[in-house]
């Protein structure tokens, strides 16, 4: 039986050995030390300085005080440098560099001191200060690396949750919609109805727009709006003159990022629950505008409006969940009666005008 060997490097450093990439640091480590951490470091250094001064001879107080100030300045600079490089190699370099500086300080201070006891006290005090300072670097790097790794894990879990929620959204949306559309298409083909060809074209365009869309945690609003328009064209072909629609969205919002299917779900909800069940049908409008507070999308229909005791279905609950996961508390979805009758859904989003990210 082969026995495991001792991992000697783990005895002096059990933290991360591989460097974080620039992307990882940008995603999870682009903050500065908190005031609490700085205050904690200051208190610890004050305690160390007090112990060192108690061990030093009274005749060398001024020299040792100056040496401690020098160590404080060096330690602060090295700690800031390690904050952005929390792994093994920079830590070793920093500890070696500080040790060399302290050795030079010891020789420099003891060079002009004739009393052997004073020399030993100076050396003991500075070596103790060095040991505590190097231990502080070690703890800082371990804590910082653990902080970044924890944030990266949280982001990975969040992106996975957004992806799974997106898959649930498309799985919830597609079956009944596709079944009903294909049933209409089959009937029109058999009866040689002229509406079959336009409906087939609209269905193909809808699938081309939506199938790639749900592979990303966020998509540009222009892609979402294209899918919404294709969906409404299909429903208009099926409902005929019973459905009218309009889409009015500011051009500045077309690069805005939002979870895929958010607007599509709201529009589908308006058509299916608000208009399709009415003999006279109705109109649905998708409006979008931006102000200093963010972007606002409204989906308004002139159907029967909210019913007493209405509860959200899976689709709307899924939209809320994905908004919270992808955009945080600054995003919101509110539902209620539309002015003049009907139903109104309002989606508020922060302004994030970046291109969509790749598959997580």
PDB file of N, CA and C in Angstrom, residues 18-89:
ATOM      1  N   UNK A  18      -1.980  29.139  -7.822  1.00  0.00           N
ATOM      2  CA  UNK A  18      -2.090  29.656  -9.181  1.00  0.00           C
ATOM      3  C   UNK A  18      -2.629  31.088  -9.163  1.00  0.00           C
ATOM      4  N   UNK A  19      -2.101  31.967 -10.009  1.00  0.00           N
ATOM      5  CA  UNK A  19      -2.596  33.351 -10.032  1.00  0.00           C
ATOM      6  C   UNK A  19      -4.045  33.419 -10.510  1.00  0.00           C
ATOM      7  N   UNK A  20      -4.776  34.401  -9.991  1.00  0.00           N
ATOM      8  CA  UNK A  20      -6.082  34.715 -10.547  1.00  0.00           C
ATOM      9  C   UNK A  20      -5.879  35.396 -11.897  1.00  0.00           C
ATOM     10  N   UNK A  21      -6.751  35.113 -12.844  1.00  0.00           N
ATOM     11  CA  UNK A  21      -6.658  35.786 -14.137  1.00  0.00           C
ATOM     12  C   UNK A  21      -7.167  37.218 -14.001  1.00  0.00           C
ATOM     13  N   UNK A  22      -6.846  38.030 -15.005  1.00  0.00           N
ATOM     14  CA  UNK A  22      -7.313  39.417 -14.995  1.00  0.00           C
ATOM     15  C   UNK A  22      -8.835  39.472 -14.999  1.00  0.00           C
ATOM     16  N   UNK A  23      -9.475  38.550 -15.718  1.00  0.00           N
ATOM     17  CA  UNK A  23     -10.937  38.525 -15.757  1.00  0.00           C
ATOM     18  C   UNK A  23     -11.514  38.158 -14.396  1.00  0.00           C
ATOM     19  N   UNK A  24     -10.897  37.200 -13.705  1.00  0.00           N
ATOM     20  CA  UNK A  24     -11.376  36.816 -12.375  1.00  0.00           C
ATOM     21  C   UNK A  24     -11.230  37.957 -11.386  1.00  0.00           C
ATOM     22  N   UNK A  25     -10.107  38.665 -11.442  1.00  0.00           N
ATOM     23  CA  UNK A  25      -9.917  39.804 -10.543  1.00  0.00           C
ATOM     24  C   UNK A  25     -10.913  40.908 -10.836  1.00  0.00           C
ATOM     25  N   UNK A  26     -11.204  41.136 -12.119  1.00  0.00           N
ATOM     26  CA  UNK A  26     -12.153  42.184 -12.492  1.00  0.00           C
ATOM     27  C   UNK A  26     -13.568  41.832 -12.042  1.00  0.00           C
ATOM     28  N   UNK A  27     -13.919  40.543 -12.126  1.00  0.00           N
ATOM     29  CA  UNK A  27     -15.269  40.122 -11.774  1.00  0.00           C
ATOM     30  C   UNK A  27     -15.496  40.071 -10.267  1.00  0.00           C
ATOM     31  N   UNK A  28     -14.496  39.658  -9.521  1.00  0.00           N
ATOM     32  CA  UNK A  28     -14.721  39.385  -8.105  1.00  0.00           C
ATOM     33  C   UNK A  28     -13.822  40.157  -7.159  1.00  0.00           C
ATOM     34  N   UNK A  29     -12.769  40.808  -7.676  1.00  0.00           N
ATOM     35  CA  UNK A  29     -11.836  41.422  -6.752  1.00  0.00           C
ATOM     36  C   UNK A  29     -11.573  42.884  -6.989  1.00  0.00           C
ATOM     37  N   UNK A  30     -12.475  43.573  -7.664  1.00  0.00           N
ATOM     38  CA  UNK A  30     -12.221  44.960  -8.038  1.00  0.00           C
ATOM     39  C   UNK A  30     -12.646  45.938  -6.946  1.00  0.00           C
ATOM     40  N   UNK A  31     -12.561  45.538  -5.695  1.00  0.00           N
ATOM     41  CA  UNK A  31     -12.878  46.451  -4.600  1.00  0.00           C
ATOM     42  C   UNK A  31     -11.619  46.753  -3.805  1.00  0.00           C
ATOM     43  N   UNK A  32     -11.688  47.749  -2.960  1.00  0.00           N
ATOM     44  CA  UNK A  32     -10.551  48.144  -2.127  1.00  0.00           C
ATOM     45  C   UNK A  32     -10.781  47.640  -0.701  1.00  0.00           C
ATOM     46  N   UNK A  33      -9.720  47.596   0.124  1.00  0.00           N
ATOM     47  CA  UNK A  33      -9.913  47.138   1.510  1.00  0.00           C
ATOM     48  C   UNK A  33     -10.959  47.975   2.235  1.00  0.00           C
ATOM     49  N   UNK A  34     -11.791  47.321   2.999  1.00  0.00           N
ATOM     50  CA  UNK A  34     -12.857  48.011   3.720  1.00  0.00           C
ATOM     51  C   UNK A  34     -12.273  48.816   4.883  1.00  0.00           C
ATOM     52  N   UNK A  35     -12.976  49.869   5.333  1.00  0.00           N
ATOM     53  CA  UNK A  35     -12.505  50.626   6.506  1.00  0.00           C
ATOM     54  C   UNK A  35     -12.338  49.750   7.746  1.00  0.00           C
ATOM     55  N   UNK A  36     -13.194  48.731   7.888  1.00  0.00           N
ATOM     56  CA  UNK A  36     -13.081  47.829   9.037  1.00  0.00           C
ATOM     57  C   UNK A  36     -11.769  47.065   9.003  1.00  0.00           C
ATOM     58  N   UNK A  37     -11.388  46.577   7.809  1.00  0.00           N
ATOM     59  CA  UNK A  37     -10.134  45.850   7.673  1.00  0.00           C
ATOM     60  C   UNK A  37      -8.940  46.753   7.955  1.00  0.00           C
ATOM     61  N   UNK A  38      -8.987  48.000   7.466  1.00  0.00           N
ATOM     62  CA  UNK A  38      -7.902  48.938   7.716  1.00  0.00           C
ATOM     63  C   UNK A  38      -7.792  49.274   9.200  1.00  0.00           C
ATOM     64  N   UNK A  39      -8.955  49.461   9.842  1.00  0.00           N
ATOM     65  CA  UNK A  39      -8.943  49.754  11.277  1.00  0.00           C
ATOM     66  C   UNK A  39      -8.376  48.578  12.071  1.00  0.00           C
ATOM     67  N   UNK A  40      -8.742  47.363  11.663  1.00  0.00           N
ATOM     68  CA  UNK A  40      -8.226  46.172  12.341  1.00  0.00           C
ATOM     69  C   UNK A  40      -6.715  46.064  12.201  1.00  0.00           C
ATOM     70  N   UNK A  41      -6.212  46.354  10.994  1.00  0.00           N
ATOM     71  CA  UNK A  41      -4.762  46.314  10.773  1.00  0.00           C
ATOM     72  C   UNK A  41      -4.050  47.371  11.606  1.00  0.00           C
ATOM     73  N   UNK A  42      -4.643  48.575  11.690  1.00  0.00           N
ATOM     74  CA  UNK A  42      -4.044  49.641  12.488  1.00  0.00           C
ATOM     75  C   UNK A  42      -3.975  49.298  13.961  1.00  0.00           C
ATOM     76  N   UNK A  43      -5.043  48.692  14.487  1.00  0.00           N
ATOM     77  CA  UNK A  43      -5.056  48.309  15.903  1.00  0.00           C
ATOM     78  C   UNK A  43      -3.999  47.248  16.184  1.00  0.00           C
ATOM     79  N   UNK A  44      -3.885  46.270  15.285  1.00  0.00           N
ATOM     80  CA  UNK A  44      -2.883  45.220  15.472  1.00  0.00           C
ATOM     81  C   UNK A  44      -1.469  45.779  15.414  1.00  0.00           C
ATOM     82  N   UNK A  45      -1.229  46.703  14.498  1.00  0.00           N
ATOM     83  CA  UNK A  45       0.108  47.301  14.418  1.00  0.00           C
ATOM     84  C   UNK A  45       0.411  48.113  15.672  1.00  0.00           C
ATOM     85  N   UNK A  46      -0.592  48.807  16.200  1.00  0.00           N
ATOM     86  CA  UNK A  46      -0.374  49.581  17.428  1.00  0.00           C
ATOM     87  C   UNK A  46      -0.005  48.666  18.593  1.00  0.00           C
ATOM     88  N   UNK A  47      -0.654  47.510  18.665  1.00  0.00           N
ATOM     89  CA  UNK A  47      -0.331  46.553  19.725  1.00  0.00           C
ATOM     90  C   UNK A  47       1.095  46.030  19.562  1.00  0.00           C
ATOM     91  N   UNK A  48       1.454  45.703  18.305  1.00  0.00           N
ATOM     92  CA  UNK A  48       2.811  45.227  18.037  1.00  0.00           C
ATOM     93  C   UNK A  48       3.840  46.295  18.411  1.00  0.00           C
ATOM     94  N   UNK A  49       3.565  47.545  18.015  1.00  0.00           N
ATOM     95  CA  UNK A  49       4.495  48.634  18.327  1.00  0.00           C
ATOM     96  C   UNK A  49       4.651  48.807  19.833  1.00  0.00           C
ATOM     97  N   UNK A  50       3.563  48.676  20.572  1.00  0.00           N
ATOM     98  CA  UNK A  50       3.624  48.809  22.032  1.00  0.00           C
ATOM     99  C   UNK A  50       4.504  47.706  22.637  1.00  0.00           C
ATOM    100  N   UNK A  51       4.321  46.454  22.163  1.00  0.00           N
ATOM    101  CA  UNK A  51       5.127  45.338  22.686  1.00  0.00           C
ATOM    102  C   UNK A  51       6.600  45.550  22.359  1.00  0.00           C
ATOM    103  N   UNK A  52       6.889  45.973  21.143  1.00  0.00           N
ATOM    104  CA  UNK A  52       8.273  46.187  20.732  1.00  0.00           C
ATOM    105  C   UNK A  52       8.922  47.280  21.572  1.00  0.00           C
ATOM    106  N   UNK A  53       8.190  48.366  21.821  1.00  0.00           N
ATOM    107  CA  UNK A  53       8.760  49.462  22.600  1.00  0.00           C
ATOM    108  C   UNK A  53       8.997  49.045  24.049  1.00  0.00           C
ATOM    109  N   UNK A  54       8.152  48.133  24.557  1.00  0.00           N
ATOM    110  CA  UNK A  54       8.365  47.655  25.921  1.00  0.00           C
ATOM    111  C   UNK A  54       9.620  46.798  26.031  1.00  0.00           C
ATOM    112  N   UNK A  55       9.963  46.087  24.949  1.00  0.00           N
ATOM    113  CA  UNK A  55      11.150  45.227  24.969  1.00  0.00           C
ATOM    114  C   UNK A  55      12.443  45.992  24.708  1.00  0.00           C
ATOM    115  N   UNK A  56      12.339  47.176  24.161  1.00  0.00           N
ATOM    116  CA  UNK A  56      13.539  47.924  23.767  1.00  0.00           C
ATOM    117  C   UNK A  56      14.116  48.700  24.944  1.00  0.00           C
ATOM    118  N   UNK A  57      15.405  48.933  24.924  1.00  0.00           N
ATOM    119  CA  UNK A  57      16.030  49.757  25.981  1.00  0.00           C
ATOM    120  C   UNK A  57      15.611  51.214  25.836  1.00  0.00           C
ATOM    121  N   UNK A  58      15.507  51.903  26.973  1.00  0.00           N
ATOM    122  CA  UNK A  58      15.047  53.295  26.954  1.00  0.00           C
ATOM    123  C   UNK A  58      15.949  54.186  26.115  1.00  0.00           C
ATOM    124  N   UNK A  59      17.236  53.886  26.072  1.00  0.00           N
ATOM    125  CA  UNK A  59      18.172  54.728  25.322  1.00  0.00           C
ATOM    126  C   UNK A  59      17.978  54.627  23.814  1.00  0.00           C
ATOM    127  N   UNK A  60      17.262  53.579  23.344  1.00  0.00           N
ATOM    128  CA  UNK A  60      17.095  53.373  21.902  1.00  0.00           C
ATOM    129  C   UNK A  60      15.654  53.587  21.439  1.00  0.00           C
ATOM    130  N   UNK A  61      14.866  54.249  22.293  1.00  0.00           N
ATOM    131  CA  UNK A  61      13.455  54.436  21.959  1.00  0.00           C
ATOM    132  C   UNK A  61      13.267  55.220  20.658  1.00  0.00           C
ATOM    133  N   UNK A  62      14.003  56.294  20.494  1.00  0.00           N
ATOM    134  CA  UNK A  62      13.837  57.127  19.303  1.00  0.00           C
ATOM    135  C   UNK A  62      14.184  56.348  18.033  1.00  0.00           C
ATOM    136  N   UNK A  63      15.275  55.606  18.078  1.00  0.00           N
ATOM    137  CA  UNK A  63      15.682  54.842  16.895  1.00  0.00           C
ATOM    138  C   UNK A  63      14.657  53.767  16.536  1.00  0.00           C
ATOM    139  N   UNK A  64      14.230  53.046  17.572  1.00  0.00           N
ATOM    140  CA  UNK A  64      13.253  51.998  17.305  1.00  0.00           C
ATOM    141  C   UNK A  64      11.912  52.562  16.842  1.00  0.00           C
ATOM    142  N   UNK A  65      11.538  53.728  17.372  1.00  0.00           N
ATOM    143  CA  UNK A  65      10.299  54.358  16.924  1.00  0.00           C
ATOM    144  C   UNK A  65      10.390  54.705  15.438  1.00  0.00           C
ATOM    145  N   UNK A  66      11.525  55.244  15.024  1.00  0.00           N
ATOM    146  CA  UNK A  66      11.720  55.540  13.598  1.00  0.00           C
ATOM    147  C   UNK A  66      11.704  54.285  12.749  1.00  0.00           C
ATOM    148  N   UNK A  67      12.324  53.186  13.264  1.00  0.00           N
ATOM    149  CA  UNK A  67      12.316  51.921  12.523  1.00  0.00           C
ATOM    150  C   UNK A  67      10.906  51.364  12.387  1.00  0.00           C
ATOM    151  N   UNK A  68      10.096  51.517  13.433  1.00  0.00           N
ATOM    152  CA  UNK A  68       8.716  51.040  13.367  1.00  0.00           C
ATOM    153  C   UNK A  68       7.895  51.839  12.359  1.00  0.00           C
ATOM    154  N   UNK A  69       8.127  53.143  12.304  1.00  0.00           N
ATOM    155  CA  UNK A  69       7.433  53.964  11.307  1.00  0.00           C
ATOM    156  C   UNK A  69       7.814  53.508   9.896  1.00  0.00           C
ATOM    157  N   UNK A  70       9.098  53.226   9.698  1.00  0.00           N
ATOM    158  CA  UNK A  70       9.544  52.729   8.394  1.00  0.00           C
ATOM    159  C   UNK A  70       8.880  51.398   8.057  1.00  0.00           C
ATOM    160  N   UNK A  71       8.802  50.495   9.047  1.00  0.00           N
ATOM    161  CA  UNK A  71       8.142  49.207   8.819  1.00  0.00           C
ATOM    162  C   UNK A  71       6.654  49.383   8.520  1.00  0.00           C
ATOM    163  N   UNK A  72       6.018  50.356   9.176  1.00  0.00           N
ATOM    164  CA  UNK A  72       4.600  50.604   8.923  1.00  0.00           C
ATOM    165  C   UNK A  72       4.376  51.064   7.491  1.00  0.00           C
ATOM    166  N   UNK A  73       5.225  51.974   7.019  1.00  0.00           N
ATOM    167  CA  UNK A  73       5.091  52.463   5.637  1.00  0.00           C
ATOM    168  C   UNK A  73       5.349  51.332   4.650  1.00  0.00           C
ATOM    169  N   UNK A  74       6.405  50.561   4.885  1.00  0.00           N
ATOM    170  CA  UNK A  74       6.714  49.433   3.999  1.00  0.00           C
ATOM    171  C   UNK A  74       5.598  48.394   4.041  1.00  0.00           C
ATOM    172  N   UNK A  75       5.123  48.088   5.246  1.00  0.00           N
ATOM    173  CA  UNK A  75       4.064  47.087   5.385  1.00  0.00           C
ATOM    174  C   UNK A  75       2.786  47.499   4.686  1.00  0.00           C
ATOM    175  N   UNK A  76       2.423  48.784   4.767  1.00  0.00           N
ATOM    176  CA  UNK A  76       1.209  49.265   4.102  1.00  0.00           C
ATOM    177  C   UNK A  76       1.337  49.130   2.588  1.00  0.00           C
ATOM    178  N   UNK A  77       2.496  49.528   2.062  1.00  0.00           N
ATOM    179  CA  UNK A  77       2.704  49.411   0.623  1.00  0.00           C
ATOM    180  C   UNK A  77       2.675  47.975   0.140  1.00  0.00           C
ATOM    181  N   UNK A  78       3.328  47.086   0.896  1.00  0.00           N
ATOM    182  CA  UNK A  78       3.353  45.666   0.515  1.00  0.00           C
ATOM    183  C   UNK A  78       1.959  45.063   0.622  1.00  0.00           C
ATOM    184  N   UNK A  79       1.203  45.443   1.664  1.00  0.00           N
ATOM    185  CA  UNK A  79      -0.154  44.902   1.825  1.00  0.00           C
ATOM    186  C   UNK A  79      -1.048  45.320   0.660  1.00  0.00           C
ATOM    187  N   UNK A  80      -0.934  46.571   0.226  1.00  0.00           N
ATOM    188  CA  UNK A  80      -1.717  47.013  -0.939  1.00  0.00           C
ATOM    189  C   UNK A  80      -1.316  46.243  -2.192  1.00  0.00           C
ATOM    190  N   UNK A  81      -0.024  45.985  -2.331  1.00  0.00           N
ATOM    191  CA  UNK A  81       0.453  45.230  -3.484  1.00  0.00           C
ATOM    192  C   UNK A  81      -0.084  43.802  -3.452  1.00  0.00           C
ATOM    193  N   UNK A  82      -0.081  43.165  -2.264  1.00  0.00           N
ATOM    194  CA  UNK A  82      -0.589  41.798  -2.138  1.00  0.00           C
ATOM    195  C   UNK A  82      -2.102  41.718  -2.292  1.00  0.00           C
ATOM    196  N   UNK A  83      -2.792  42.804  -1.996  1.00  0.00           N
ATOM    197  CA  UNK A  83      -4.264  42.814  -2.125  1.00  0.00           C
ATOM    198  C   UNK A  83      -4.691  42.444  -3.542  1.00  0.00           C
ATOM    199  N   UNK A  84      -3.906  42.844  -4.538  1.00  0.00           N
ATOM    200  CA  UNK A  84      -4.226  42.551  -5.937  1.00  0.00           C
ATOM    201  C   UNK A  84      -3.473  41.331  -6.443  1.00  0.00           C
ATOM    202  N   UNK A  85      -2.691  40.673  -5.584  1.00  0.00           N
ATOM    203  CA  UNK A  85      -1.931  39.469  -5.976  1.00  0.00           C
ATOM    204  C   UNK A  85      -1.988  38.433  -4.853  1.00  0.00           C
ATOM    205  N   UNK A  86      -3.163  37.974  -4.488  1.00  0.00           N
ATOM    206  CA  UNK A  86      -3.279  37.081  -3.318  1.00  0.00           C
ATOM    207  C   UNK A  86      -3.013  35.613  -3.646  1.00  0.00           C
ATOM    208  N   UNK A  87      -1.774  35.297  -3.982  1.00  0.00           N
ATOM    209  CA  UNK A  87      -1.395  33.903  -4.194  1.00  0.00           C
ATOM    210  C   UNK A  87       0.053  33.697  -3.748  1.00  0.00           C
ATOM    211  N   UNK A  88       0.581  32.500  -3.911  1.00  0.00           N
ATOM    212  CA  UNK A  88       1.804  32.083  -3.216  1.00  0.00           C
ATOM    213  C   UNK A  88       3.049  32.868  -3.630  1.00  0.00           C
ATOM    214  N   UNK A  89       3.317  33.003  -4.914  1.00  0.00           N
ATOM    215  CA  UNK A  89       4.575  33.605  -5.352  1.00  0.00           C
ATOM    216  C   UNK A  89       4.725  35.056  -4.892  1.00  0.00           C
TER     217      UNK A  89
END
